[in-house]
Amino acid sequence: MKTLDCFDFDPNWSENVPKPKSLSKSEPFYEDKLLMIPGPTNLGSKVQQELSRSILSHTDPQFHQNAIDRLFLLPKKKLLGEIQDGLRYLFQTKNSHTFALTGSATLAMECALCNFLSPRQSLLSLVHGYWGERIATMAERLGFKAYRLRSQFFGENFTLDRIENALRRFRPSMLYVCHCDSSIGFVQNLQGIGQLCHRYDCLLLVDAVVSLCTTPLSMDRWDIDILFSGAQKALSGPPGLALISFSQKAIDRLPQKDGRSCRSFYLDIKLIAKSWGIDDQRSFTYHYTPAINLLFGLRAAIVAVIDESLKSIVRRHRNVRDCLENELQKLDLKFLIENPSNRSAGITSVLIPNDIDGSKVMESLSKNDNILIGGSLLRPNSAANIPKFWRFGYLGVNADCRKIKLLVRGLRNALIDQRKLRAHL
């Protein structure tokens, strides 16, 4: 029988599908926009510069191997170690199991579920808006039981009493809380929830995708077991990285033997930890090829926060929120979240006036001002009392009152133009 040569094939094999004409241009044409949306945000110049670095292999000691400075005899951390130190600062935690995953924050959600829940265990999700419903649906797809505790109105802060009643009733193994829900621009008070969960032998999973760098956040002081975020929001890092940390209490819940481990190979925390050098031997074991240049960008974004200080960047987001709210009130616009203390910093949801076509305002801002704003993730539904609203984002480098002025000027013009047009119809 003749041995087949993989390269001895029809010489016209690559002509079956022709070259795509859409990619014939050497450079893609995309207009730069000011991203006043719930994320991603625009990048700082240093982050963009780091993203264009020459590629570094994940097997290169410069990537993972810590060393000793021969002159000062001090430890010198490489890229992975530096990122871990930075994430611990951002999360305000000393957890050893703190790292970045190649994927979006949705991947971090799934990572938490498939590592810490078994088919007989359940999740309790506090549902303020889109994200609490999303993770409950995700848990059900994975074969877990999911209970939903729903807010009674937009902007309701779940009280400790109501949470405890649900913990006592459902006895979940994990409680999910979205610290700042980007779908409605709301912030939930986390203090006391961790202690409450531990009283009922329940792990606390906190979604800090928006709250990171916009809101005071302390993983260790608030007894949070699993905390995750993304790089592309107030951190002003590149999309495509999920940031996550696990308390020792959570790590102790993992199966001790490799025989019964996470049903997802890619998301197995034990394997991921080894690839970050987090094990007894402090050795680095190959798991998958990470998004190396995204990690360069993440490091630069963390350095920018450190240079400004975590406290200062949170204060800046709060001040810009106040600036935006003052300007919107001058336009006689109303907020989705009525209680000012429950409105998040970084994302503000505003009701669309009855005489305004919200999508046309968004089109006007994009076309005339090169500004993008967000619409609703929730479908308007009169029966469910879901109104139409915009979401204005001012995250990271865009948390700047000068950019707020540009946004409000464009918004004012769009509202005036649309009302003039309606008056002539």
Coordinates of C-alpha atoms in Angstrom, one line a residue:
M1 CA 0.0 0.0 0.0
K2 CA 1.4 3.4 -1.0
T3 CA 2.3 5.7 1.8
L4 CA 0.5 9.0 1.5
D5 CA 2.5 12.2 1.5
C6 CA 0.5 15.0 3.2
F7 CA 2.1 17.5 0.8
D8 CA 1.5 15.4 -2.3
F9 CA -2.0 16.8 -3.0
D10 CA -3.9 18.5 -5.8
P11 CA -1.9 21.6 -6.7
N12 CA -5.1 23.6 -6.9
W13 CA -6.3 22.6 -3.5
S14 CA -6.3 26.3 -2.3
E15 CA -8.5 27.6 -5.1
N16 CA -11.7 26.0 -3.9
V17 CA -12.5 29.1 -1.8
P18 CA -11.2 32.3 -3.5
K19 CA -9.4 35.1 -1.6
P20 CA -12.0 37.3 0.2
K21 CA -12.3 40.7 -1.5
S22 CA -13.3 42.2 1.9
L23 CA -9.8 41.6 3.1
S24 CA -8.0 42.9 0.0
K25 CA -7.1 46.2 1.7
S26 CA -3.8 46.3 3.6
E27 CA -5.3 48.4 6.4
P28 CA -8.8 48.1 7.9
F29 CA -10.8 51.3 8.1
Y30 CA -12.4 51.8 11.5
E31 CA -13.2 55.2 12.8
D32 CA -12.0 56.0 16.3
K33 CA -14.8 56.6 18.7
L34 CA -15.1 58.0 22.2
L35 CA -16.4 54.9 24.0
M36 CA -18.9 56.3 26.6
I37 CA -20.4 52.9 26.9
P38 CA -20.5 50.3 29.7
G39 CA -17.4 48.7 28.2
P40 CA -14.9 48.2 26.7
T41 CA -13.4 51.6 27.2
N42 CA -10.7 53.5 25.3
L43 CA -7.1 52.5 26.1
G44 CA -4.3 54.7 27.4
S45 CA -1.3 55.3 25.2
K46 CA 1.0 53.1 27.4
V47 CA -1.4 50.2 27.3
Q48 CA -1.6 50.4 23.5
Q49 CA 2.2 50.6 23.3
E50 CA 2.6 47.5 25.4
L51 CA 0.1 45.6 23.3
S52 CA 2.4 46.1 20.3
R53 CA 5.5 44.6 22.0
S54 CA 7.4 41.8 20.3
I55 CA 5.9 38.5 21.2
L56 CA 7.4 36.7 24.2
S57 CA 7.1 32.9 24.5
H58 CA 5.2 31.6 27.5
T59 CA 8.1 29.2 28.0
D60 CA 10.6 32.0 28.2
P61 CA 12.0 32.5 31.8
Q62 CA 11.3 36.2 31.3
F63 CA 7.6 35.4 31.2
H64 CA 7.3 33.2 34.2
Q65 CA 10.5 32.5 36.1
N66 CA 11.3 34.7 39.1
A67 CA 15.0 35.3 39.7
I68 CA 17.3 36.9 42.3
D69 CA 18.9 40.3 41.6
R70 CA 22.7 39.4 42.0
L71 CA 23.6 43.0 43.0
F72 CA 21.0 43.5 45.8
L73 CA 20.1 39.8 46.5
L74 CA 16.4 40.7 46.2
P75 CA 13.8 38.6 44.4
K76 CA 13.0 39.9 40.9
K77 CA 9.5 39.0 39.6
K78 CA 8.8 38.4 36.0
L79 CA 5.6 39.2 34.1
L80 CA 3.2 36.6 35.8
G81 CA 4.5 37.5 39.3
E82 CA 4.2 41.2 38.7
I83 CA 0.6 40.8 37.4
Q84 CA -0.3 38.7 40.5
D85 CA 1.1 41.3 42.8
G86 CA -0.9 44.0 40.9
L87 CA -4.2 42.0 41.0
R88 CA -3.8 41.5 44.8
Y89 CA -3.5 45.2 45.2
L90 CA -6.5 45.9 43.0
F91 CA -8.6 43.3 44.8
Q92 CA -7.1 44.1 48.3
T93 CA -6.3 40.5 49.0
K94 CA -3.4 38.4 50.0
N95 CA -4.8 35.3 48.3
S96 CA -2.1 33.1 46.6
H97 CA -4.6 31.9 44.0
T98 CA -4.9 35.2 42.1
F99 CA -4.4 35.3 38.4
A100 CA -5.8 36.2 34.9
L101 CA -7.6 33.8 32.5
T102 CA -7.5 34.1 28.8
G103 CA -11.1 34.9 28.1
S104 CA -13.8 37.3 29.1
A105 CA -15.3 37.8 32.5
T106 CA -18.0 35.3 31.5
L107 CA -15.3 32.7 31.5
A108 CA -14.5 33.6 35.1
M109 CA -18.2 33.1 36.0
E110 CA -18.1 29.6 34.5
C111 CA -14.8 28.9 36.1
A112 CA -16.3 29.5 39.5
L113 CA -19.3 27.4 38.9
C114 CA -17.7 24.3 37.4
N115 CA -14.9 24.2 40.0
F116 CA -16.9 24.6 43.2
L117 CA -20.4 23.2 42.4
S118 CA -21.3 19.5 42.0
P119 CA -24.6 18.4 40.3
R120 CA -26.3 18.0 43.7
Q121 CA -25.3 21.5 44.8
S122 CA -27.0 24.8 44.1
L123 CA -26.4 28.4 43.4
L124 CA -28.4 31.3 44.8
S125 CA -28.2 34.4 42.6
L126 CA -29.2 37.9 43.6
V127 CA -30.9 39.3 40.5
H128 CA -30.8 43.0 40.1
G129 CA -30.7 43.0 36.4
Y130 CA -29.1 41.1 33.5
W131 CA -26.1 39.5 35.2
G132 CA -27.8 37.7 38.1
E133 CA -30.2 36.1 35.6
R134 CA -27.3 35.2 33.3
I135 CA -25.2 33.3 35.8
A136 CA -28.3 31.4 37.0
T137 CA -29.0 30.3 33.4
M138 CA -25.3 29.3 33.1
A139 CA -25.5 27.2 36.3
E140 CA -28.6 25.4 35.0
R141 CA -26.8 24.6 31.7
L142 CA -24.0 23.1 33.6
G143 CA -26.4 20.9 35.5
F144 CA -26.7 22.7 38.8
K145 CA -29.7 23.9 40.6
A146 CA -30.1 27.7 40.5
Y147 CA -32.3 29.8 42.8
R148 CA -33.1 33.4 42.0
L149 CA -33.8 36.1 44.6
R150 CA -35.1 39.0 42.6
S151 CA -35.1 42.7 43.4
Q152 CA -38.6 44.2 43.7
F153 CA -37.7 47.4 41.9
F154 CA -34.7 48.8 40.0
G155 CA -32.1 50.0 42.5
E156 CA -33.2 47.9 45.5
N157 CA -30.3 47.0 47.8
F158 CA -30.8 43.5 49.2
T159 CA -30.8 43.6 53.0
L160 CA -28.9 41.1 55.1
D161 CA -32.2 39.9 56.5
R162 CA -33.6 39.1 53.1
I163 CA -30.4 37.4 52.1
E164 CA -30.3 35.3 55.3
N165 CA -33.9 34.2 54.8
A166 CA -33.0 33.0 51.3
L167 CA -29.9 31.2 52.6
R168 CA -31.9 29.5 55.3
R169 CA -34.6 28.5 52.9
F170 CA -32.5 27.2 49.9
R171 CA -29.2 26.2 51.6
P172 CA -27.1 27.0 48.5
S173 CA -23.4 26.1 48.2
M174 CA -22.7 29.4 46.5
L175 CA -24.2 32.9 46.6
Y176 CA -23.6 35.2 43.6
V177 CA -23.7 39.0 44.0
C178 CA -23.0 41.5 41.3
H179 CA -21.4 44.4 43.1
C180 CA -22.1 47.0 40.4
D181 CA -24.7 45.8 37.8
S182 CA -23.8 47.4 34.5
S183 CA -27.2 46.5 33.0
I184 CA -28.9 49.1 35.2
G185 CA -26.1 51.2 36.8
F186 CA -26.6 50.0 40.3
V187 CA -24.3 49.3 43.3
Q188 CA -25.1 46.7 46.0
N189 CA -23.7 47.0 49.5
L190 CA -21.5 44.0 50.1
Q191 CA -20.6 44.5 53.8
G192 CA -21.8 41.7 56.0
I193 CA -22.8 39.3 53.2
G194 CA -19.5 37.3 53.4
Q195 CA -19.9 36.6 57.1
L196 CA -23.5 35.7 56.6
C197 CA -22.7 33.2 53.8
H198 CA -20.0 31.5 56.0
R199 CA -22.5 31.1 58.8
Y200 CA -24.5 28.9 56.4
D201 CA -21.4 27.2 54.9
C202 CA -21.9 29.0 51.6
L203 CA -19.2 30.5 49.4
L204 CA -19.6 34.1 48.3
L205 CA -19.0 34.8 44.6
V206 CA -18.7 38.5 43.8
D207 CA -18.9 40.0 40.3
A208 CA -16.6 43.1 40.3
V209 CA -16.4 43.6 36.6
V210 CA -17.6 47.2 36.9
S211 CA -16.9 47.9 40.6
L212 CA -13.1 47.3 40.2
C213 CA -11.5 50.8 40.3
T214 CA -14.9 52.6 40.5
T215 CA -16.0 51.5 44.0
P216 CA -14.3 50.7 47.3
L217 CA -13.6 47.0 47.2
S218 CA -11.8 44.8 49.8
M219 CA -11.9 41.1 49.2
D220 CA -10.2 40.0 52.4
R221 CA -12.0 42.5 54.8
W222 CA -15.4 41.6 53.3
D223 CA -14.8 37.8 53.5
I224 CA -15.3 37.3 49.7
D225 CA -14.4 33.8 48.6
I226 CA -14.3 34.2 44.9
L227 CA -13.9 37.6 43.2
F228 CA -13.7 38.2 39.5
S229 CA -13.5 41.1 37.1
G230 CA -12.4 42.0 33.6
A231 CA -9.6 44.1 32.2
Q232 CA -11.6 46.2 29.8
K233 CA -13.7 48.4 32.1
A234 CA -12.4 50.9 34.7
L235 CA -8.9 49.3 34.5
S236 CA -8.7 50.5 30.9
G237 CA -7.0 47.3 29.8
P238 CA -7.6 45.2 26.7
P239 CA -10.7 43.0 26.4
G240 CA -10.1 39.3 26.5
L241 CA -8.7 38.8 30.1
A242 CA -10.7 37.7 33.1
L243 CA -9.2 38.5 36.5
I244 CA -10.0 36.2 39.4
S245 CA -9.0 35.4 43.0
F246 CA -9.9 32.6 45.4
S247 CA -9.8 32.7 49.2
Q248 CA -8.1 29.8 51.0
K249 CA -11.5 28.8 52.3
A250 CA -12.6 28.3 48.6
I251 CA -9.4 26.5 47.7
D252 CA -9.9 24.1 50.6
R253 CA -13.2 23.2 49.0
L254 CA -11.5 21.9 45.9
P255 CA -11.2 18.1 45.6
Q256 CA -7.9 17.0 47.1
K257 CA -7.3 14.2 44.7
D258 CA -7.0 14.7 40.9
G259 CA -9.4 11.9 40.3
R260 CA -12.5 14.0 40.8
S261 CA -11.7 17.4 39.5
C262 CA -13.4 20.2 37.5
R263 CA -15.4 18.9 34.5
S264 CA -13.8 21.6 32.3
F265 CA -10.2 20.9 31.5
Y266 CA -9.5 24.5 30.3
L267 CA -11.0 26.0 33.5
D268 CA -9.5 23.6 36.1
I269 CA -8.2 25.9 38.8
K270 CA -5.5 23.4 39.8
L271 CA -4.1 23.3 36.3
I272 CA -4.4 27.0 35.9
A273 CA -2.6 27.6 39.2
K274 CA 0.3 25.4 38.2
S275 CA 0.7 27.4 35.0
W276 CA 1.1 30.5 37.2
G277 CA 3.6 28.8 39.5
I278 CA 1.1 28.4 42.3
D279 CA 1.8 25.0 43.9
D280 CA 4.0 23.5 46.5
Q281 CA 7.0 23.2 44.1
R282 CA 6.5 26.8 42.8
S283 CA 7.1 25.3 39.3
F284 CA 5.4 26.4 36.1
T285 CA 3.5 23.7 34.2
Y286 CA 2.1 24.2 30.7
H287 CA -1.7 24.3 30.6
Y288 CA -2.5 26.5 27.5
T289 CA -0.9 29.3 25.5
P290 CA -2.1 32.5 27.2
A291 CA -2.8 35.7 25.4
I292 CA 0.7 37.0 26.0
N293 CA 0.4 40.5 24.5
L294 CA -2.9 41.1 26.4
L295 CA -0.9 40.3 29.6
F296 CA 1.6 43.0 28.6
G297 CA -1.3 45.4 28.2
L298 CA -2.8 44.3 31.6
R299 CA 0.5 45.0 33.3
A300 CA 0.6 48.5 31.9
A301 CA -3.0 49.1 33.0
I302 CA -2.3 48.0 36.5
V303 CA 0.8 50.2 36.7
A304 CA -1.3 53.2 35.6
V305 CA -3.7 52.5 38.5
I306 CA -0.8 52.1 41.0
D307 CA 0.7 55.4 39.8
E308 CA -2.6 57.2 40.4
S309 CA -3.4 55.1 43.5
L310 CA -6.5 52.9 44.0
K311 CA -8.2 55.4 46.3
S312 CA -7.7 58.3 43.9
I313 CA -9.0 56.5 40.8
V314 CA -12.2 55.5 42.8
R315 CA -12.6 59.1 43.9
R316 CA -12.2 60.3 40.3
H317 CA -15.0 58.0 39.1
R318 CA -17.3 59.2 41.8
N319 CA -16.6 62.8 41.0
V320 CA -17.2 62.3 37.3
R321 CA -20.5 60.5 38.2
D322 CA -21.5 63.6 40.1
C323 CA -20.5 65.8 37.2
L324 CA -22.5 63.8 34.7
E325 CA -25.6 63.7 37.0
N326 CA -25.5 67.5 37.4
E327 CA -25.3 68.0 33.6
L328 CA -28.1 65.5 32.9
Q329 CA -30.4 67.2 35.4
K330 CA -29.9 70.4 33.4
L331 CA -31.4 68.6 30.4
D332 CA -34.3 67.6 32.6
L333 CA -33.5 63.9 32.2
K334 CA -34.5 61.3 34.8
F335 CA -32.4 58.5 36.3
L336 CA -33.4 54.8 36.2
I337 CA -32.1 54.4 39.8
E338 CA -34.0 56.9 41.9
N339 CA -31.9 56.6 45.1
P340 CA -28.6 58.5 44.4
S341 CA -26.7 56.4 46.9
N342 CA -27.5 53.3 44.9
R343 CA -26.3 54.6 41.6
S344 CA -23.0 53.1 40.5
A345 CA -19.9 55.2 39.5
G346 CA -18.7 54.4 36.0
I347 CA -22.1 53.7 34.5
T348 CA -25.3 55.8 34.7
S349 CA -28.7 54.7 33.4
V350 CA -31.0 57.5 32.2
L351 CA -34.6 57.1 31.2
I352 CA -35.4 58.0 27.5
P353 CA -38.1 60.8 27.4
N354 CA -41.4 59.7 25.8
D355 CA -41.0 62.2 23.0
I356 CA -37.6 60.9 22.0
D357 CA -36.4 58.0 19.8
G358 CA -33.5 56.7 21.8
S359 CA -31.9 54.8 18.9
K360 CA -31.8 58.0 16.8
V361 CA -30.0 59.9 19.6
M362 CA -27.4 57.1 19.7
E363 CA -27.0 57.3 15.9
S364 CA -26.6 61.1 16.1
L365 CA -23.9 60.9 18.7
S366 CA -22.0 58.3 16.7
K367 CA -22.3 60.1 13.4
N368 CA -21.9 63.7 14.4
D369 CA -19.7 63.4 17.5
N370 CA -17.9 60.1 17.2
I371 CA -19.3 59.1 20.6
L372 CA -20.8 55.8 21.4
I373 CA -23.3 55.3 24.3
G374 CA -25.0 52.2 25.5
G375 CA -28.6 51.0 25.2
S376 CA -30.4 48.6 27.4
L377 CA -29.5 45.0 27.8
L378 CA -33.1 44.5 29.2
R379 CA -36.0 44.4 26.7
P380 CA -38.5 47.1 27.5
N381 CA -41.6 45.4 28.9
S382 CA -44.5 47.3 30.4
A383 CA -45.8 44.2 32.2
A384 CA -42.4 43.7 33.9
N385 CA -42.1 47.5 34.4
I386 CA -38.9 47.7 32.3
P387 CA -38.7 51.1 30.7
K388 CA -36.5 52.3 27.9
F389 CA -33.2 53.8 29.0
W390 CA -29.7 54.7 27.9
R391 CA -26.5 53.7 29.7
F392 CA -23.7 56.2 29.8
G393 CA -20.3 54.8 30.6
Y394 CA -17.3 56.8 31.9
L395 CA -14.8 54.1 32.8
G396 CA -11.0 54.3 33.3
V397 CA -9.4 56.9 31.1
N398 CA -12.9 58.1 30.1
A399 CA -13.7 59.1 33.7
D400 CA -12.9 62.7 32.8
C401 CA -15.2 65.7 33.2
R402 CA -13.9 67.1 29.9
K403 CA -15.2 64.0 28.1
I404 CA -18.5 64.3 30.0
K405 CA -18.8 67.8 28.6
L406 CA -18.3 66.5 25.0
L407 CA -20.9 63.8 25.7
V408 CA -23.5 66.2 27.1
R409 CA -23.0 68.7 24.3
G410 CA -23.7 66.0 21.7
L411 CA -26.6 64.7 23.7
R412 CA -28.1 68.2 24.0
N413 CA -27.8 68.8 20.3
A414 CA -29.3 65.4 19.4
L415 CA -32.3 66.1 21.7
I416 CA -32.9 69.6 20.3
D417 CA -32.6 68.4 16.6
Q418 CA -35.1 65.6 17.2
R419 CA -37.6 67.8 18.9
K420 CA -37.3 70.4 16.2
L421 CA -38.0 67.7 13.6
R422 CA -41.0 66.4 15.4
A423 CA -42.4 69.9 15.7
H424 CA -42.3 70.3 11.9
L425 CA -44.1 67.0 11.2

